[in-house]
Tab-separated table of C-alpha atoms in Angstrom:
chain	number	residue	atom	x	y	z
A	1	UNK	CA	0.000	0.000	0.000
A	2	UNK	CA	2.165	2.748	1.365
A	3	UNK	CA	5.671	2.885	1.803
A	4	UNK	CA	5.392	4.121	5.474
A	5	UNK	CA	5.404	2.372	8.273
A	6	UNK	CA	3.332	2.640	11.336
A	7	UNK	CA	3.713	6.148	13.078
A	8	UNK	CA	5.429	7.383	9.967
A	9	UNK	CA	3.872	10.081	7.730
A	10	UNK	CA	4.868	10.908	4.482
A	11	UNK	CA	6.941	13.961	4.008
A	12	UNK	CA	5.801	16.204	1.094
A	13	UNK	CA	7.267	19.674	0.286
A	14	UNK	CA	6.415	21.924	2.349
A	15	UNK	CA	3.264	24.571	0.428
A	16	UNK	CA	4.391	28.340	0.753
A	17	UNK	CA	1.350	30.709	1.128
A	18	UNK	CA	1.632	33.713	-0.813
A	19	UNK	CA	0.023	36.697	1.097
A	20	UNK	CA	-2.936	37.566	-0.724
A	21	UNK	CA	-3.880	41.625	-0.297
A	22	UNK	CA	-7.480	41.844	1.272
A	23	UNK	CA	-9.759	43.358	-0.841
A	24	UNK	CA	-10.203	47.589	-0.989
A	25	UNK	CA	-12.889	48.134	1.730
A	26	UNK	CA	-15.246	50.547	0.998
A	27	UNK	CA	-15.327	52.922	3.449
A	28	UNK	CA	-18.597	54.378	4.491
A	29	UNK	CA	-18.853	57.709	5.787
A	30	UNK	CA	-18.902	58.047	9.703
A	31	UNK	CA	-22.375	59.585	10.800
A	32	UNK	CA	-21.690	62.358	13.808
A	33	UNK	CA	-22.654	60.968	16.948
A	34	UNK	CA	-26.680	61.433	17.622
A	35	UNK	CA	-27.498	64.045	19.846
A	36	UNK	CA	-30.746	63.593	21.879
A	37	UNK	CA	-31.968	66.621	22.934
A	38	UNK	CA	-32.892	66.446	26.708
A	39	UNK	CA	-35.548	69.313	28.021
A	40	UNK	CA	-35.424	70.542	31.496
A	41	UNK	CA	-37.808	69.310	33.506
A	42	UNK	CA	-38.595	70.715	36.782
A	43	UNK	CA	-41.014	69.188	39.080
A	44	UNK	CA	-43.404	71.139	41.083
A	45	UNK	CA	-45.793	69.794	44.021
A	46	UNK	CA	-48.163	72.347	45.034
A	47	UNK	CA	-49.786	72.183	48.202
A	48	UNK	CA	-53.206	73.717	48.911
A	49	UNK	CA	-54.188	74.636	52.678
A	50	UNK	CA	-57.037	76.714	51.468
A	51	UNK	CA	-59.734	74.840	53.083
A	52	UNK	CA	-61.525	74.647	55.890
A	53	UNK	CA	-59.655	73.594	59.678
A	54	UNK	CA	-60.491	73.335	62.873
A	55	UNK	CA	-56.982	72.583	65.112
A	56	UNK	CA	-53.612	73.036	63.933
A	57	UNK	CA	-53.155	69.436	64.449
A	58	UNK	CA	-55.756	68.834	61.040
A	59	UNK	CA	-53.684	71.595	59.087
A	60	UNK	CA	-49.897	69.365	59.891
A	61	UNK	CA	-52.128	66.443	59.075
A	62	UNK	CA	-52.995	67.895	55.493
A	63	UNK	CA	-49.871	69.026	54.708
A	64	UNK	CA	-48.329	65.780	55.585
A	65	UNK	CA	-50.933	64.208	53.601
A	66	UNK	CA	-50.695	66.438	50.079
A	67	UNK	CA	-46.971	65.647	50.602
A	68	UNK	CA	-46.495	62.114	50.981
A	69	UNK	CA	-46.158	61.097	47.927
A	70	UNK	CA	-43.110	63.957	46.914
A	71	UNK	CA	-40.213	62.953	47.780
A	72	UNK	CA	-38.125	65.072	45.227
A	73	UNK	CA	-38.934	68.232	43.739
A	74	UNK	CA	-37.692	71.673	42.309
A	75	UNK	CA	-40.395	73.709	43.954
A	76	UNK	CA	-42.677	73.377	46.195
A	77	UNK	CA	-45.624	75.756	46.143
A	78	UNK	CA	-47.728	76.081	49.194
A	79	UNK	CA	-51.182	77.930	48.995
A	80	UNK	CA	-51.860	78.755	52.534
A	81	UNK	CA	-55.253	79.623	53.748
A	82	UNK	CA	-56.768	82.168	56.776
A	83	UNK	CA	-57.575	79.244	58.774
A	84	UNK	CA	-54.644	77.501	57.849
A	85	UNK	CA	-52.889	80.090	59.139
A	86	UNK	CA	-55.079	81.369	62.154
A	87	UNK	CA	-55.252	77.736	63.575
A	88	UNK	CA	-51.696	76.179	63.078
A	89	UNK	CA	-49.010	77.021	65.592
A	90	UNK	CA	-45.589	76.411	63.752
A	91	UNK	CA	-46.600	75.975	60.124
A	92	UNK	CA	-43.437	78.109	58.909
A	93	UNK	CA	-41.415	74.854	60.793
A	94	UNK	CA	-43.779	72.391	59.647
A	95	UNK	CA	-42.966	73.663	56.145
A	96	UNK	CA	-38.979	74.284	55.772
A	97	UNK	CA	-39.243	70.317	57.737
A	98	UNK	CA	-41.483	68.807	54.887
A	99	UNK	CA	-39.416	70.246	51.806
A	100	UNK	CA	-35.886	71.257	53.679
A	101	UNK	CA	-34.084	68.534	51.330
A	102	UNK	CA	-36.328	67.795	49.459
A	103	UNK	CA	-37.028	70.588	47.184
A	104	UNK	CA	-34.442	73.132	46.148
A	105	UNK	CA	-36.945	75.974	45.894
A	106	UNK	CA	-40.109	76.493	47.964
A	107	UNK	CA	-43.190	79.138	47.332
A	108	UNK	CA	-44.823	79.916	50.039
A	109	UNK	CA	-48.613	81.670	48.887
A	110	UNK	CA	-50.561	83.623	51.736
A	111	UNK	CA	-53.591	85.650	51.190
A	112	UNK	CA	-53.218	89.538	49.939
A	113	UNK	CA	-53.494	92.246	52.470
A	114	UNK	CA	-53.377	89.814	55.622
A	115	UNK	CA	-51.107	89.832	58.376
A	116	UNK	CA	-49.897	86.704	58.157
A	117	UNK	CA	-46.580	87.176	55.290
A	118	UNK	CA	-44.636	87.070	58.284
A	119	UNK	CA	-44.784	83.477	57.596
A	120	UNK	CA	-42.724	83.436	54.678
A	121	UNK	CA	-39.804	84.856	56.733
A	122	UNK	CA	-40.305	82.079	59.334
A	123	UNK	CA	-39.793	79.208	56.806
A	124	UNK	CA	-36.495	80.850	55.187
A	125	UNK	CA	-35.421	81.310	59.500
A	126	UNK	CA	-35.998	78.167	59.993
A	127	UNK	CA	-34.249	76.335	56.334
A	128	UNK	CA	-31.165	78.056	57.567
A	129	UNK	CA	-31.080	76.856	60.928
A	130	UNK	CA	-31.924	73.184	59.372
A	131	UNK	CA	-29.222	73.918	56.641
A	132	UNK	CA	-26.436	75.009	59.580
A	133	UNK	CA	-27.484	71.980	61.338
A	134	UNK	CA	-27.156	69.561	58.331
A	135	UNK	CA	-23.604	70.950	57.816
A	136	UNK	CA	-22.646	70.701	60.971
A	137	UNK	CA	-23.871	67.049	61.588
A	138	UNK	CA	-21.952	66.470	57.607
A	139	UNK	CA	-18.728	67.512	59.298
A	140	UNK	CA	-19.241	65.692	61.947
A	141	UNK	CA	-19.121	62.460	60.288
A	142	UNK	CA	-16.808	62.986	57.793
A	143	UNK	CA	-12.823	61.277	58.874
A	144	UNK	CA	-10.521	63.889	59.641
A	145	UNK	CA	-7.672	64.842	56.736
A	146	UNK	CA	-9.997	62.846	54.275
């Protein structure tokens, strides 16, 4: 049969491969990168104490309500009613407490010609004292030199 014996092969020449140039790829233009255009979107939760109360304690209670669901916002409007106002003993706290980091702005609406706009200063009083204390608890916690 064969001249070979067992565990032999036969030895041929060896068969030199001649590189063979790859075709010319056509090169297809590159497309710029797509740019989606993403709008701003600001969230707003608006709170309405307009209605009627009877104790503070049902005003706290509605706000808390209205705002249970928001837990991030940009602003945070907050319609404030006379009885709102005439029967709940720190709303400007209850206020800066329910939106202090959760909202980065926050509206607060009283009614025209009242005596009540004092309130508005007692929320922005009371975000900075919240805000000093946040810091301050921040620093605490953070290692020292790190």
């Amino acid at each position: 049969m064969s001249d070979r014996t067992v565990g032999q092969w036969p030895v041929r020449q060896p068969v030199r491969l001649a590189s063979v140039p790859a075709p010319a790829a056509e090169t297809a233009p590159v497309a710029p990168p797509v740019v989606v255009p993403v709008p701003e979107v600001r969230l707003v939760v608006t709170v309405d104490l307009t209605g009627h109360y009877d104790r503070g304690s049902d005003v706290t209670a509605d706000l808390y309500e209205q705002t249970r669901q928001s837990t991030d916002c940009h602003t945070a409007i907050v319609r404030l009613g006379e009885e709102a106002l005439r029967t709940a003993f720190g709303l400007g706290q209850a206020i800066a407490a329910r939106f202090f980091l959760a909202a980065k702005r926050i509206e607060v609406h009283v009614p025209a010609g009242t005596r009540w706009a004092f309130i508005v200063s007692d929320v922005q009083q009371h975000l900075r004292i919240m805000t000093a204390d946040h810091e301050r608890m921040l620093n605490s916690l953070r290692t020292p030199g790190g």
